[in-house]
Amino acid sequence: APLSQAVVSNAAAMPADFLALKEAYFSGESPVEIIGLDRLRTLENDSVGAGVPRYAARSGDTLRFWPQASGTLLGTYWRRPADMAGVATWANNTTVVRYPECFIYAALAEAAPFIGDDQRVPMWESKFRSWLNSAIRTEKVRAFDGSPLRIRAR
C-alpha cells in the first residue's frame, strides 16, 4: 500500500494495518536505509547529524530517523489483509483467491471429527501441509522481492 505519514518530533506513526515497510523516502530524496533501533540510538548518541535523514528504525508503532526529520514520509508498505468477517464474498479476499487449495484442504482436515473414521484424513492433512508450505515460500519471495541483502558489521 502507498505510505504518506507526517513526521512529528522525529517520528512517523505507522498505519493501523502496517505489517512491514518496503520503502521509505522524503520527497526528492533517496530512500532511507532501515536499520535496527540499537544502531539508530548509537548514531544519535555518537554523532552530530544535520541534513537529509539517511537512516530510520522502527520503535513500536513509529519510525524514528537520523539525522532528525520533519515533513512527510512517503513510500510503500505491506499491509494486513482486510478482516474476512466484513467481506461480502470470499472472492474479495486475496489470500483465499491466491491459495484456495490451502483453505479447501484445511476445511477437509478440520471436518474429519464430524465425518468419522475416514481413510482420507491423512491425505487431506498432507495436502494441506504441502500447499501451505508452497504458499509460504511464494509469499516470502513476494515480500522480499527486490530487497538487496545487506551485511552489517557489529
PDB file of N, CA and C in Angstrom, residues 21-26 29-37 39-40 43 52-58 63-67 73 148-153:
ATOM      1  N   LEU A  21       7.650  -2.541   6.345  1.00  0.00           N
ATOM      2  CA  LEU A  21       7.987  -1.431   5.464  1.00  0.00           C
ATOM      3  C   LEU A  21       8.727  -1.954   4.241  1.00  0.00           C
ATOM      4  N   LYS A  22       8.314  -1.517   3.079  1.00  0.00           N
ATOM      5  CA  LYS A  22       9.001  -1.908   1.853  1.00  0.00           C
ATOM      6  C   LYS A  22       9.981  -0.820   1.434  1.00  0.00           C
ATOM      7  N   GLU A  23       9.522   0.441   1.428  1.00  0.00           N
ATOM      8  CA  GLU A  23      10.379   1.548   1.019  1.00  0.00           C
ATOM      9  C   GLU A  23       9.901   2.814   1.718  1.00  0.00           C
ATOM     10  N   ALA A  24      10.859   3.652   2.157  1.00  0.00           N
ATOM     11  CA  ALA A  24      10.525   4.930   2.789  1.00  0.00           C
ATOM     12  C   ALA A  24      11.482   5.994   2.284  1.00  0.00           C
ATOM     13  N   TYR A  25      10.943   7.166   1.976  1.00  0.00           N
ATOM     14  CA  TYR A  25      11.775   8.260   1.469  1.00  0.00           C
ATOM     15  C   TYR A  25      11.057   9.583   1.712  1.00  0.00           C
ATOM     16  N   PHE A  26      11.803  10.664   1.605  1.00  0.00           N
ATOM     17  CA  PHE A  26      11.241  12.005   1.652  1.00  0.00           C
ATOM     18  C   PHE A  26      11.263  12.549   0.228  1.00  0.00           C
ATOM     19  N   GLU A  29      14.280  12.868  -2.380  1.00  0.00           N
ATOM     20  CA  GLU A  29      15.485  12.312  -1.741  1.00  0.00           C
ATOM     21  C   GLU A  29      15.581  10.809  -1.983  1.00  0.00           C
ATOM     22  N   SER A  30      16.768  10.274  -1.739  1.00  0.00           N
ATOM     23  CA  SER A  30      16.982   8.824  -1.834  1.00  0.00           C
ATOM     24  C   SER A  30      16.239   8.129  -0.695  1.00  0.00           C
ATOM     25  N   PRO A  31      15.888   6.862  -0.881  1.00  0.00           N
ATOM     26  CA  PRO A  31      15.232   6.128   0.206  1.00  0.00           C
ATOM     27  C   PRO A  31      16.123   6.072   1.452  1.00  0.00           C
ATOM     28  N   VAL A  32      15.486   6.096   2.615  1.00  0.00           N
ATOM     29  CA  VAL A  32      16.233   5.956   3.860  1.00  0.00           C
ATOM     30  C   VAL A  32      16.560   4.483   4.058  1.00  0.00           C
ATOM     31  N   GLU A  33      17.675   4.227   4.700  1.00  0.00           N
ATOM     32  CA  GLU A  33      18.069   2.845   4.989  1.00  0.00           C
ATOM     33  C   GLU A  33      17.453   2.441   6.320  1.00  0.00           C
ATOM     34  N   ILE A  34      16.794   1.298   6.342  1.00  0.00           N
ATOM     35  CA  ILE A  34      16.169   0.807   7.561  1.00  0.00           C
ATOM     36  C   ILE A  34      17.223   0.041   8.358  1.00  0.00           C
ATOM     37  N   ILE A  35      17.426   0.461   9.598  1.00  0.00           N
ATOM     38  CA  ILE A  35      18.417  -0.160  10.475  1.00  0.00           C
ATOM     39  C   ILE A  35      17.745  -0.554  11.782  1.00  0.00           C
ATOM     40  N   GLY A  36      18.468  -1.251  12.617  1.00  0.00           N
ATOM     41  CA  GLY A  36      17.954  -1.633  13.925  1.00  0.00           C
ATOM     42  C   GLY A  36      17.900  -0.427  14.859  1.00  0.00           C
ATOM     43  N   LEU A  37      16.990  -0.483  15.822  1.00  0.00           N
ATOM     44  CA  LEU A  37      16.833   0.619  16.766  1.00  0.00           C
ATOM     45  C   LEU A  37      18.105   0.837  17.584  1.00  0.00           C
ATOM     46  N   ARG A  39      21.203   0.461  16.591  1.00  0.00           N
ATOM     47  CA  ARG A  39      22.154   1.201  15.768  1.00  0.00           C
ATOM     48  C   ARG A  39      21.746   2.671  15.639  1.00  0.00           C
ATOM     49  N   LEU A  40      20.439   2.932  15.508  1.00  0.00           N
ATOM     50  CA  LEU A  40      19.954   4.308  15.416  1.00  0.00           C
ATOM     51  C   LEU A  40      20.281   5.072  16.700  1.00  0.00           C
ATOM     52  N   LEU A  43      23.888   6.010  16.696  1.00  0.00           N
ATOM     53  CA  LEU A  43      24.118   7.171  15.828  1.00  0.00           C
ATOM     54  C   LEU A  43      23.678   8.464  16.515  1.00  0.00           C
ATOM     55  N   VAL A  52      19.617  15.776   5.448  1.00  0.00           N
ATOM     56  CA  VAL A  52      18.595  14.839   4.988  1.00  0.00           C
ATOM     57  C   VAL A  52      18.682  13.542   5.796  1.00  0.00           C
ATOM     58  N   PRO A  53      17.551  13.041   6.288  1.00  0.00           N
ATOM     59  CA  PRO A  53      17.570  11.767   7.014  1.00  0.00           C
ATOM     60  C   PRO A  53      18.081  10.635   6.128  1.00  0.00           C
ATOM     61  N   ARG A  54      19.042   9.879   6.639  1.00  0.00           N
ATOM     62  CA  ARG A  54      19.608   8.759   5.884  1.00  0.00           C
ATOM     63  C   ARG A  54      19.195   7.416   6.445  1.00  0.00           C
ATOM     64  N   TYR A  55      18.845   7.378   7.741  1.00  0.00           N
ATOM     65  CA  TYR A  55      18.510   6.116   8.405  1.00  0.00           C
ATOM     66  C   TYR A  55      17.167   6.234   9.126  1.00  0.00           C
ATOM     67  N   ALA A  56      16.506   5.084   9.264  1.00  0.00           N
ATOM     68  CA  ALA A  56      15.253   5.010  10.006  1.00  0.00           C
ATOM     69  C   ALA A  56      15.221   3.676  10.746  1.00  0.00           C
ATOM     70  N   ALA A  57      14.565   3.678  11.893  1.00  0.00           N
ATOM     71  CA  ALA A  57      14.410   2.444  12.676  1.00  0.00           C
ATOM     72  C   ALA A  57      13.009   2.423  13.269  1.00  0.00           C
ATOM     73  N   ARG A  58      12.448   1.251  13.348  1.00  0.00           N
ATOM     74  CA  ARG A  58      11.113   1.097  13.927  1.00  0.00           C
ATOM     75  C   ARG A  58      11.231   1.035  15.442  1.00  0.00           C
ATOM     76  N   LEU A  63       8.227   5.162  13.353  1.00  0.00           N
ATOM     77  CA  LEU A  63       9.512   5.093  12.661  1.00  0.00           C
ATOM     78  C   LEU A  63      10.284   6.341  13.070  1.00  0.00           C
ATOM     79  N   ARG A  64      11.525   6.144  13.581  1.00  0.00           N
ATOM     80  CA  ARG A  64      12.376   7.256  14.001  1.00  0.00           C
ATOM     81  C   ARG A  64      13.503   7.416  12.994  1.00  0.00           C
ATOM     82  N   PHE A  65      14.070   8.620  12.909  1.00  0.00           N
ATOM     83  CA  PHE A  65      15.031   8.948  11.861  1.00  0.00           C
ATOM     84  C   PHE A  65      16.326   9.524  12.418  1.00  0.00           C
ATOM     85  N   TRP A  66      17.402   9.380  11.627  1.00  0.00           N
ATOM     86  CA  TRP A  66      18.669  10.050  11.892  1.00  0.00           C
ATOM     87  C   TRP A  66      19.271  10.459  10.559  1.00  0.00           C
ATOM     88  N   PRO A  67      19.747  11.675  10.436  1.00  0.00           N
ATOM     89  CA  PRO A  67      19.505  12.828  11.295  1.00  0.00           C
ATOM     90  C   PRO A  67      18.014  13.132  11.409  1.00  0.00           C
ATOM     91  N   LEU A  73       6.692  11.636   5.272  1.00  0.00           N
ATOM     92  CA  LEU A  73       7.363  10.400   4.863  1.00  0.00           C
ATOM     93  C   LEU A  73       6.514   9.740   3.786  1.00  0.00           C
ATOM     94  N   PRO A 148      17.700  -5.823  -1.604  1.00  0.00           N
ATOM     95  CA  PRO A 148      19.056  -6.363  -1.632  1.00  0.00           C
ATOM     96  C   PRO A 148      19.477  -6.861  -0.254  1.00  0.00           C
ATOM     97  N   LEU A 149      20.289  -7.898  -0.243  1.00  0.00           N
ATOM     98  CA  LEU A 149      20.834  -8.386   1.021  1.00  0.00           C
ATOM     99  C   LEU A 149      21.939  -7.425   1.449  1.00  0.00           C
ATOM    100  N   ARG A 150      21.987  -7.133   2.744  1.00  0.00           N
ATOM    101  CA  ARG A 150      22.985  -6.227   3.255  1.00  0.00           C
ATOM    102  C   ARG A 150      23.722  -6.890   4.400  1.00  0.00           C
ATOM    103  N   ILE A 151      25.039  -6.738   4.426  1.00  0.00           N
ATOM    104  CA  ILE A 151      25.852  -7.249   5.524  1.00  0.00           C
ATOM    105  C   ILE A 151      26.101  -6.085   6.459  1.00  0.00           C
ATOM    106  N   ARG A 152      25.880  -6.317   7.736  1.00  0.00           N
ATOM    107  CA  ARG A 152      26.074  -5.273   8.720  1.00  0.00           C
ATOM    108  C   ARG A 152      27.068  -5.758   9.755  1.00  0.00           C
ATOM    109  N   ALA A 153      28.157  -5.022   9.918  1.00  0.00           N
ATOM    110  CA  ALA A 153      29.158  -5.377  10.921  1.00  0.00           C
ATOM    111  C   ALA A 153      28.687  -4.911  12.284  1.00  0.00           C
TER     112      ALA A 153
END
